Amino acid sequence: MTQQKSFAAHDVGTLYLVPTPIGNLEDMTVRAVHVLQQVDLIAAEDTRNTQKLLNHFEIATKQISFHEHNTQARIPELLAKLAAGHSIAQVSDAGMPSISDPGKELVAAAIEAGIPVVPLPGANAATTALIASGLPPQPFMFYGFLPRKASEQKAALTALATQPQTVIFYESPYRLAKTLTSMAAVFGDRPAVLARELTKKFEEFARGTLLELADWAQDNARGEFVVMVGPAPAVEKAPSTVPLPEQVQARIDAGARPNDAIKAVAKDNGLKKQDVYNAYHELEG
Ligand code: SAM
């Protein structure tokens, strides 16, 4: 076990994980601006893109590139700076670092090296979409991008088909209609919601079934999308063909106390405890 006291005095630097807006610059938090101003270095997915944000908020901090293609090479360099007492903020192009974006390897390496890792709350497309979807907001599962290869995508969807929770995906507009059709083939034509261009001028929600949305997406797939699929419908359990007294006896034989066995059998069969008790003791109901 290890413990991190984020704001205690440390003789190493801190790695801050700083979310950036997903479209609307006003979603930058005051704290995010302060942290980016105060750190020694910003590790950015795309330094040119982040420079625009820094200019807008008058942040003069130096940047270093940190993206999926230089992650492994950069980590030792960044850890050395942190170990020497420099603080670093990691940002991606938009939203939360590490959420379908670079960051997780750096976080793991920093934790391993005993560097405090401090996350800031802020913009994230998945949870922003979820709260306005109208689908059950919890439990939910965030999946992110599905594999692109058809066979791998089908395997991933099949593994998700019985999830009794809302599942959130990211998808490119170019693949949206096809992916929704594939989802309907594996999940059935379930309720789903598309959140398009969140926080931007053309923000839009399309709510319907997967096939309705696939049809809609043929002509409307422009911009960035979050895809949310409603929970798998509850599977009706076929009633057991084993007589109730035998079900109770089997549980007692397996070590359950009679009262617990009766309770469990009642639950399994959707019956009242008293009915199972009566059946077990051959009493008239
Ligand atoms: N780290 C980001 C976050 O916290 O949401 C996600 C980055 S991921 C590379 C980009 C994907 O997120 C897009 O392809 C889209 O699916 C989704 N996304 C990002 N911004 C969005 C927005 N404004 N509206 C809808 N979806 C968005």
XYZ file of C-alpha atoms and ligand atoms in Angstrom:
312
model
C 0.000 0.000 0.000
C 1.151 3.551 -0.673
C -0.357 6.841 0.433
C -0.260 10.229 -1.248
C -0.913 13.425 0.672
C -1.330 15.689 -2.318
C -0.824 19.020 -0.587
C 1.737 18.140 2.086
C 5.284 19.519 1.683
C 7.314 17.397 -0.767
C 10.942 17.547 -1.825
C 9.973 16.384 -5.323
C 7.818 18.166 -7.882
C 4.127 17.500 -8.480
C 2.565 16.139 -11.643
C -0.695 18.029 -12.258
C -3.273 16.582 -14.647
C -5.079 19.556 -16.133
C -8.266 19.286 -18.225
C -8.740 21.808 -21.026
C -11.972 22.912 -22.753
C -13.682 20.566 -25.248
C -14.897 23.458 -27.384
C -15.883 26.397 -25.231
C -12.949 28.321 -23.769
C -15.128 29.470 -20.865
C -14.966 25.918 -19.536
C -11.345 26.462 -18.531
C -11.382 26.643 -14.737
C -9.723 29.406 -12.736
C -7.656 26.757 -10.993
C -6.528 25.238 -14.303
C -5.263 28.672 -15.423
C -3.428 29.181 -12.127
C -1.796 25.766 -12.200
C -0.655 26.225 -15.813
C 0.779 29.625 -14.876
C 2.586 28.333 -11.823
C 4.122 25.054 -12.967
C 7.660 24.901 -14.347
C 6.685 23.031 -17.507
C 3.584 21.977 -19.458
C 3.689 18.560 -21.132
C 1.242 18.966 -24.012
C -0.148 16.536 -26.579
C 0.203 19.186 -29.293
C 2.226 22.217 -28.263
C 0.936 24.370 -31.145
C -2.654 23.678 -30.206
C -1.997 24.302 -26.505
C -0.101 27.510 -27.305
C -3.390 29.040 -28.515
C -4.972 28.255 -25.165
C -1.957 29.620 -23.296
C -2.038 32.839 -25.317
C -5.736 33.282 -24.638
C -5.237 32.973 -20.888
C -1.912 34.850 -20.832
C 0.076 31.879 -19.619
C 3.801 32.161 -20.333
C 4.897 28.708 -19.121
C 7.244 26.673 -21.340
C 5.921 23.574 -23.081
C 7.331 20.178 -24.028
C 5.572 17.769 -26.388
C 4.125 14.636 -24.844
C 2.009 12.480 -27.154
C 1.305 8.845 -27.936
C 4.363 8.545 -30.203
C 6.982 9.891 -27.767
C 5.482 8.725 -24.446
C 8.122 6.116 -23.645
C 11.038 8.367 -24.582
C 9.689 11.334 -22.644
C 8.747 9.632 -19.387
C 12.321 9.276 -17.971
C 13.025 12.907 -18.898
C 9.854 14.154 -17.189
C 10.423 11.966 -14.126
C 13.950 13.339 -13.771
C 12.598 16.890 -13.759
C 9.922 15.968 -11.216
C 12.491 14.213 -9.017
C 14.629 17.384 -9.155
C 11.725 19.339 -7.695
C 10.172 20.822 -10.862
C 6.414 20.747 -11.176
C 4.807 19.662 -14.445
C 1.260 19.985 -15.777
C 0.132 17.467 -18.358
C -2.576 18.490 -20.815
C -4.120 16.877 -23.866
C -5.681 18.666 -26.835
C -9.106 18.757 -25.213
C -10.772 17.444 -22.096
C -9.234 15.228 -19.468
C -5.741 13.838 -19.947
C -5.692 10.010 -19.969
C -9.351 9.746 -21.042
C -8.926 8.390 -24.592
C -5.863 10.636 -24.602
C -2.163 10.427 -23.645
C -1.275 10.336 -19.962
C -1.859 7.004 -18.285
C 1.703 5.715 -18.662
C 3.121 8.928 -17.213
C 0.693 8.743 -14.290
C 1.684 5.137 -13.581
C 5.393 5.947 -13.810
C 5.059 8.976 -11.527
C 3.160 6.954 -8.915
C 5.819 4.250 -9.116
C 8.503 6.915 -8.563
C 6.719 8.372 -5.522
C 5.787 11.628 -7.290
C 2.485 13.179 -6.158
C -0.083 13.110 -8.977
C -2.711 15.827 -8.584
C -5.801 15.769 -10.822
C -7.892 18.854 -11.546
C -11.604 18.487 -12.293
C -12.801 19.946 -15.566
C -14.144 19.403 -19.053
C -14.768 15.856 -20.234
C -16.976 14.897 -23.189
C -18.265 11.598 -21.748
C -19.734 12.807 -18.463
C -20.918 16.085 -20.008
C -22.886 14.081 -22.581
C -24.162 11.575 -20.034
C -25.856 14.038 -17.708
C -28.041 15.433 -20.502
C -28.655 12.117 -22.257
C -31.761 11.090 -20.373
C -30.306 7.568 -20.121
C -29.672 6.115 -16.649
C -26.568 8.018 -15.462
C -25.511 5.293 -13.104
C -24.224 2.777 -13.218
C -22.426 3.732 -16.396
C -19.418 2.378 -18.201
C -17.016 4.484 -20.209
C -15.604 2.524 -23.124
C -14.041 5.215 -25.312
C -13.123 4.312 -28.896
C -14.025 0.847 -30.172
C -11.420 -1.069 -32.166
C -11.611 -0.155 -35.858
C -11.024 -3.650 -37.261
C -14.448 -5.232 -37.896
C -13.713 -8.564 -36.193
C -12.202 -6.874 -33.117
C -15.055 -4.394 -32.962
C -17.626 -7.185 -33.092
C -15.829 -9.056 -30.298
C -15.738 -5.904 -28.166
C -19.449 -5.221 -28.760
C -20.361 -8.829 -27.999
C -18.532 -8.607 -24.672
C -20.593 -5.484 -23.851
C -23.970 -6.777 -25.035
C -25.291 -7.818 -21.631
C -23.973 -4.819 -19.650
C -26.848 -3.703 -17.398
C -25.605 -0.118 -17.529
C -25.344 2.829 -19.879
C -22.210 2.478 -22.020
C -20.411 5.558 -23.367
C -18.322 5.505 -26.528
C -16.336 8.046 -28.506
C -16.582 7.741 -32.273
C -15.351 9.610 -35.306
C -18.035 11.138 -37.558
C -16.666 9.111 -40.491
C -17.473 5.790 -38.831
C -20.536 6.820 -36.848
C -23.375 5.442 -39.011
C -21.596 2.141 -39.580
C -20.738 1.721 -35.894
C -24.346 2.425 -34.832
C -25.558 -0.207 -37.301
C -23.041 -2.726 -35.946
C -24.132 -1.901 -32.393
C -27.788 -2.539 -33.297
C -26.819 -5.893 -34.838
C -25.110 -7.020 -31.621
C -27.104 -5.191 -28.910
C -30.554 -5.188 -30.521
C -32.249 -1.917 -31.456
C -31.838 -0.269 -28.051
C -32.416 3.306 -26.887
C -29.318 5.402 -27.489
C -28.257 9.026 -27.547
C -25.745 10.951 -29.649
C -24.200 14.118 -28.227
C -22.661 16.222 -30.976
C -20.306 19.218 -30.701
C -20.733 19.568 -26.936
C -20.246 23.085 -25.572
C -19.917 24.479 -29.131
C -22.288 26.549 -31.265
C -23.782 23.510 -33.023
C -24.223 21.369 -29.926
C -27.006 18.885 -30.554
C -28.504 15.762 -28.990
C -30.139 13.024 -31.059
C -32.166 10.581 -28.976
C -33.770 7.460 -30.401
C -32.959 3.834 -31.062
C -29.656 2.672 -32.494
C -31.146 2.098 -35.960
C -32.987 5.430 -35.970
C -29.741 7.140 -35.030
C -27.768 5.175 -37.653
C -30.226 6.463 -40.229
C -29.934 10.025 -38.904
C -26.152 9.781 -38.888
C -26.064 9.037 -42.647
C -26.718 12.730 -43.319
C -25.748 14.426 -40.068
C -22.403 13.013 -38.986
C -20.408 16.235 -38.781
C -18.295 17.306 -35.827
C -17.416 15.399 -32.670
C -19.703 12.765 -31.178
C -20.283 10.907 -27.958
C -22.403 7.777 -28.382
C -24.354 6.504 -25.391
C -26.203 3.194 -25.411
C -28.854 2.352 -22.841
C -28.496 -0.647 -20.509
C -29.205 -4.177 -21.733
C -32.794 -5.077 -20.906
C -33.117 -7.329 -17.844
C -33.254 -10.962 -18.906
C -36.380 -12.711 -17.624
C -35.164 -15.750 -15.713
C -36.948 -18.915 -16.867
C -38.807 -20.354 -13.855
C -36.985 -23.337 -12.403
C -38.548 -26.687 -13.210
C -37.165 -28.155 -9.971
C -39.937 -28.318 -7.310
C -39.554 -25.733 -4.529
C -39.009 -28.246 -1.678
C -36.180 -29.855 -3.652
C -34.580 -26.440 -4.287
C -34.708 -25.704 -0.530
C -33.366 -29.148 0.358
C -30.487 -28.786 -2.111
C -29.404 -25.580 -0.402
C -29.730 -27.120 3.067
C -27.695 -30.119 1.897
C -25.065 -27.679 0.667
C -24.801 -26.244 4.196
C -27.345 -23.398 4.259
C -29.527 -22.877 7.315
C -33.183 -23.768 6.539
C -34.333 -20.185 6.977
C -31.615 -18.861 4.648
C -32.330 -21.615 2.116
C -36.021 -20.664 2.075
C -35.152 -16.976 1.711
C -32.770 -17.667 -1.212
C -35.229 -19.922 -3.035
C -37.966 -17.300 -2.612
C -35.644 -14.692 -4.146
C -34.585 -16.987 -7.021
C -38.196 -17.697 -7.917
C -39.604 -14.249 -7.277
C -41.905 -15.642 -4.554
C -42.802 -14.632 -1.019
C -40.794 -16.356 1.680
C -44.013 -17.603 3.279
C -45.051 -19.390 0.053
C -41.725 -21.242 -0.131
C -41.926 -22.044 3.595
C -45.407 -23.487 3.081
C -44.313 -25.522 0.052
C -41.275 -26.865 1.894
C -43.314 -27.869 4.929
C -46.117 -29.107 2.710
C -48.539 -26.667 4.299
C -51.607 -25.411 2.484
C -51.130 -21.845 1.258
N -9.885 13.557 -23.297
C -11.121 13.903 -23.941
C -12.238 13.930 -22.896
O -11.956 14.038 -21.704
O -13.401 13.866 -23.267
C -11.437 12.982 -25.109
C -10.412 13.012 -26.185
S -10.724 11.912 -27.513
C -9.184 11.936 -28.376
C -11.712 12.834 -28.600
C -13.139 12.292 -28.720
O -13.908 12.762 -27.614
C -13.875 12.771 -29.947
O -13.609 11.950 -31.072
C -15.315 12.674 -29.513
O -15.770 11.351 -29.605
C -15.206 13.089 -28.042
N -15.356 14.545 -27.910
C -14.407 15.451 -27.600
N -14.923 16.687 -27.571
C -16.226 16.580 -27.900
C -17.295 17.502 -28.031
N -17.104 18.793 -27.885
N -18.519 17.016 -28.348
C -18.709 15.696 -28.515
N -17.741 14.784 -28.395
C -16.519 15.207 -28.092
